[in-house]
PDB file of C-alpha atoms in Angstrom:
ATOM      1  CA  UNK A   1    -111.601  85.428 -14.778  1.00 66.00           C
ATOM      2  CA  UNK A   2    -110.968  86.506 -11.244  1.00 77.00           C
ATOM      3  CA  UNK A   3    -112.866  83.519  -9.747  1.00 78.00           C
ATOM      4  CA  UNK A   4    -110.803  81.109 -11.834  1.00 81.00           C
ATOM      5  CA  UNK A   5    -107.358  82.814 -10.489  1.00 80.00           C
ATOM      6  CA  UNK A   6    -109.258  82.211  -7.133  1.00 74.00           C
ATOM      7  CA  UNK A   7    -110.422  78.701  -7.547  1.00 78.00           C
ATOM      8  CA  UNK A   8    -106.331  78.000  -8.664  1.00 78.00           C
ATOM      9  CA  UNK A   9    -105.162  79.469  -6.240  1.00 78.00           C
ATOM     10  CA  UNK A  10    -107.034  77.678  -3.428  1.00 77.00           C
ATOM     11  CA  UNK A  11    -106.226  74.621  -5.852  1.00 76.00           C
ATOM     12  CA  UNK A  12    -102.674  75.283  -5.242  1.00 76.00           C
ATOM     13  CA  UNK A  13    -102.769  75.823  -1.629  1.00 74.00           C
ATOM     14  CA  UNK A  14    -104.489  72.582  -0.939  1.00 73.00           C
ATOM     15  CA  UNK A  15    -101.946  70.915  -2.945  1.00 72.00           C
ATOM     16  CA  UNK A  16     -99.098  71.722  -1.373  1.00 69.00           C
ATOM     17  CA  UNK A  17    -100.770  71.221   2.163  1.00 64.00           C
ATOM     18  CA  UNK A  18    -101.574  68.000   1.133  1.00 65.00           C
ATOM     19  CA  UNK A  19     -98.210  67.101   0.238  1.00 62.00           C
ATOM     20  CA  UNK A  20     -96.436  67.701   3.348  1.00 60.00           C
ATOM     21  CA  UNK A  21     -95.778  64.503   4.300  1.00 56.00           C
ATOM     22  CA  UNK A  22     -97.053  63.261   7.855  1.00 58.00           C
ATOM     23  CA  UNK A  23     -98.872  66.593   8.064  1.00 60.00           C
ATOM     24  CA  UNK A  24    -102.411  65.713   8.289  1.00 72.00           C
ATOM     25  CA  UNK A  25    -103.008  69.447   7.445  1.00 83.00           C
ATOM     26  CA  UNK A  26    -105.628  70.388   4.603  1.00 88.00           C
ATOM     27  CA  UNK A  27    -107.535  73.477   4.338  1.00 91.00           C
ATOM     28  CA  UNK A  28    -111.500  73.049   5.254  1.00 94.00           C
ATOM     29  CA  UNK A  29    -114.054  75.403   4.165  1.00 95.00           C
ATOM     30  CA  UNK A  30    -115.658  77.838   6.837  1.00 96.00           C
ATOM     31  CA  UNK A  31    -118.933  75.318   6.198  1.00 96.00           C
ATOM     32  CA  UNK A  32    -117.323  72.079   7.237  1.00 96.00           C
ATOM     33  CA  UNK A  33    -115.890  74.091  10.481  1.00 97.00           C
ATOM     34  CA  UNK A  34    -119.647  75.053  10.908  1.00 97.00           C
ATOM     35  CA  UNK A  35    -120.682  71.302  11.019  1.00 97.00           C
ATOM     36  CA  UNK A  36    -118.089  70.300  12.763  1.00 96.00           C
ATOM     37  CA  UNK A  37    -119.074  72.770  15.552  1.00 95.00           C
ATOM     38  CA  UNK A  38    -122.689  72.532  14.867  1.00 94.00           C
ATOM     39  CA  UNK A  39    -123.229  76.163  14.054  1.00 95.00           C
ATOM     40  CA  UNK A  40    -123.380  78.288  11.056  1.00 96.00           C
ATOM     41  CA  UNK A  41    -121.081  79.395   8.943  1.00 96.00           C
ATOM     42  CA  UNK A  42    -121.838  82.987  10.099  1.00 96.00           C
ATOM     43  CA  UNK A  43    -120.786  82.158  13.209  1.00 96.00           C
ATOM     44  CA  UNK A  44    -117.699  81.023  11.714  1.00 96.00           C
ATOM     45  CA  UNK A  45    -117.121  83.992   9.711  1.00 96.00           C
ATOM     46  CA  UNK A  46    -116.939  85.926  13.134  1.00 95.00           C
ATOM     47  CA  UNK A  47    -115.160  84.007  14.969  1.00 96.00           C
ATOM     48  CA  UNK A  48    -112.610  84.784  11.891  1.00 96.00           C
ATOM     49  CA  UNK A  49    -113.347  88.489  12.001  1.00 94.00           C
ATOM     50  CA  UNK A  50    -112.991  88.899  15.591  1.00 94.00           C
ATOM     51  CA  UNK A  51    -109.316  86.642  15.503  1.00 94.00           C
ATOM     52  CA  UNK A  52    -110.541  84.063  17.664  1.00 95.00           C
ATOM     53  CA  UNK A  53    -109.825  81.308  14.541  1.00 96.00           C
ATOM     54  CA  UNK A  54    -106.891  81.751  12.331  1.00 96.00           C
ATOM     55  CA  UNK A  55    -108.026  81.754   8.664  1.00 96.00           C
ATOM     56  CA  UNK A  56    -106.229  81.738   5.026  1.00 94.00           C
ATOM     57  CA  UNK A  57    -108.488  84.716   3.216  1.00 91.00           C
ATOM     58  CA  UNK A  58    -108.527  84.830  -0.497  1.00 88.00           C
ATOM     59  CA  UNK A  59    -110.417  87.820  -1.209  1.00 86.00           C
ATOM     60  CA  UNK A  60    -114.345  86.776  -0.159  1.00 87.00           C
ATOM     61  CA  UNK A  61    -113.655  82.919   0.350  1.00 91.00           C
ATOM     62  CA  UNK A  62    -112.154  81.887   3.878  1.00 94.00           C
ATOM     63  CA  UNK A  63    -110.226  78.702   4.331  1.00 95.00           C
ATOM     64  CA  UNK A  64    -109.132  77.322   8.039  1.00 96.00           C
ATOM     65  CA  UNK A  65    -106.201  75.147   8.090  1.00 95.00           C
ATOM     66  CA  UNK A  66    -107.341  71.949   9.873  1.00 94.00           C
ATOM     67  CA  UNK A  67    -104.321  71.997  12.128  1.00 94.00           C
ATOM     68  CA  UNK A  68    -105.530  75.740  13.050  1.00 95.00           C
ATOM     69  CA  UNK A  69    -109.037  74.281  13.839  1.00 96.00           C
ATOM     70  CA  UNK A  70    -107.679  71.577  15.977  1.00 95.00           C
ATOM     71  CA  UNK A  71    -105.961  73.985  17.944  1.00 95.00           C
ATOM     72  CA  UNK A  72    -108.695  76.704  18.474  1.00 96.00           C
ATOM     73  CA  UNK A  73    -110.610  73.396  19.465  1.00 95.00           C
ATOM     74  CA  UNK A  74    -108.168  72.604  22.131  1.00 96.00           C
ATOM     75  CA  UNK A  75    -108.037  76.455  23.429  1.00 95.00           C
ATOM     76  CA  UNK A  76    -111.182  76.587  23.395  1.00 94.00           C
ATOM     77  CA  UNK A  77    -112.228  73.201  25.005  1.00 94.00           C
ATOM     78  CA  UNK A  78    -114.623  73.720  28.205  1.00 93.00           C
ATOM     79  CA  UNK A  79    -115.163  77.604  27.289  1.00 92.00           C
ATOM     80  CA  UNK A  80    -118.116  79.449  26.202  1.00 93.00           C
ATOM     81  CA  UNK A  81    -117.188  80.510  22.900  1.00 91.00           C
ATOM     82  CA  UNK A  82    -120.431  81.935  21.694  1.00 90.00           C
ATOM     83  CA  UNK A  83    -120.264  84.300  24.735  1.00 92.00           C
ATOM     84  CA  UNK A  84    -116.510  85.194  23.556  1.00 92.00           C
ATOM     85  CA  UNK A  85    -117.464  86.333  20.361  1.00 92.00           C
ATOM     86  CA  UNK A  86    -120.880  88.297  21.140  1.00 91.00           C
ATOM     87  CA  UNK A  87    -117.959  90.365  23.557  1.00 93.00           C
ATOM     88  CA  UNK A  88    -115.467  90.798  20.492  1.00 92.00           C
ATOM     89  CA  UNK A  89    -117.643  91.713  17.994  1.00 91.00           C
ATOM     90  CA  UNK A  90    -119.849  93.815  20.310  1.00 92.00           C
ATOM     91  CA  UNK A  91    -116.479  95.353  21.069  1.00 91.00           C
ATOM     92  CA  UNK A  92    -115.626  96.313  17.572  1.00 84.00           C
ATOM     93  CA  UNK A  93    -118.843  98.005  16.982  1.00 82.00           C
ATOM     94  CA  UNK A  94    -119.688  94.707  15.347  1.00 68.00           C
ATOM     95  CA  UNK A  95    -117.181  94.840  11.844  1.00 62.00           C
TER      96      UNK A  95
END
């Protein structure tokens, strides 16, 4: 029952990003973003935890807004994010 609400919810979400016209904006799942970067999506899922990449959180599922991604791609162009996130997460004891 709860995944359903879940599932809907996400549903809903993506609908109305979608409809924003001229937007462009959609939500993508934490394992496109891992593709696209050509990492894992555990990687991902700290780069999340640590705040580096803004992400829509419905209870265990993760969702980046592809405008969000675009931008952490553009703040992030030329740096060495690996490196970045190994120092946050090290930093918060690794939560």
């Amino acid at each position: 029952m709860e995944e359903k609400k879940l599932d809907l919810m996400i549903r809903l979400l993506e609908e109305m990003l979608s409809s924003m016209k001229g937007s462009g904006d959609r939500l993508m799942s934490t394992k496109e973003v891992a593709e696209r970067l050509g990492t894992g999506t555990p990687m991902v899922m700290n780069m999340i935890r640590t705040g580096m990449l803004p992400a829509i959180r419905f209870r265990t599922v993760s969702k980046i807004r592809k405008v969000s991604f675009e931008k952490f791609l553009k703040d992030w162009d030329g740096k060495d994010i690996l490196t970045e996130v190994d120092a946050r997460m090290n930093a918060s004891g690794g939560k």
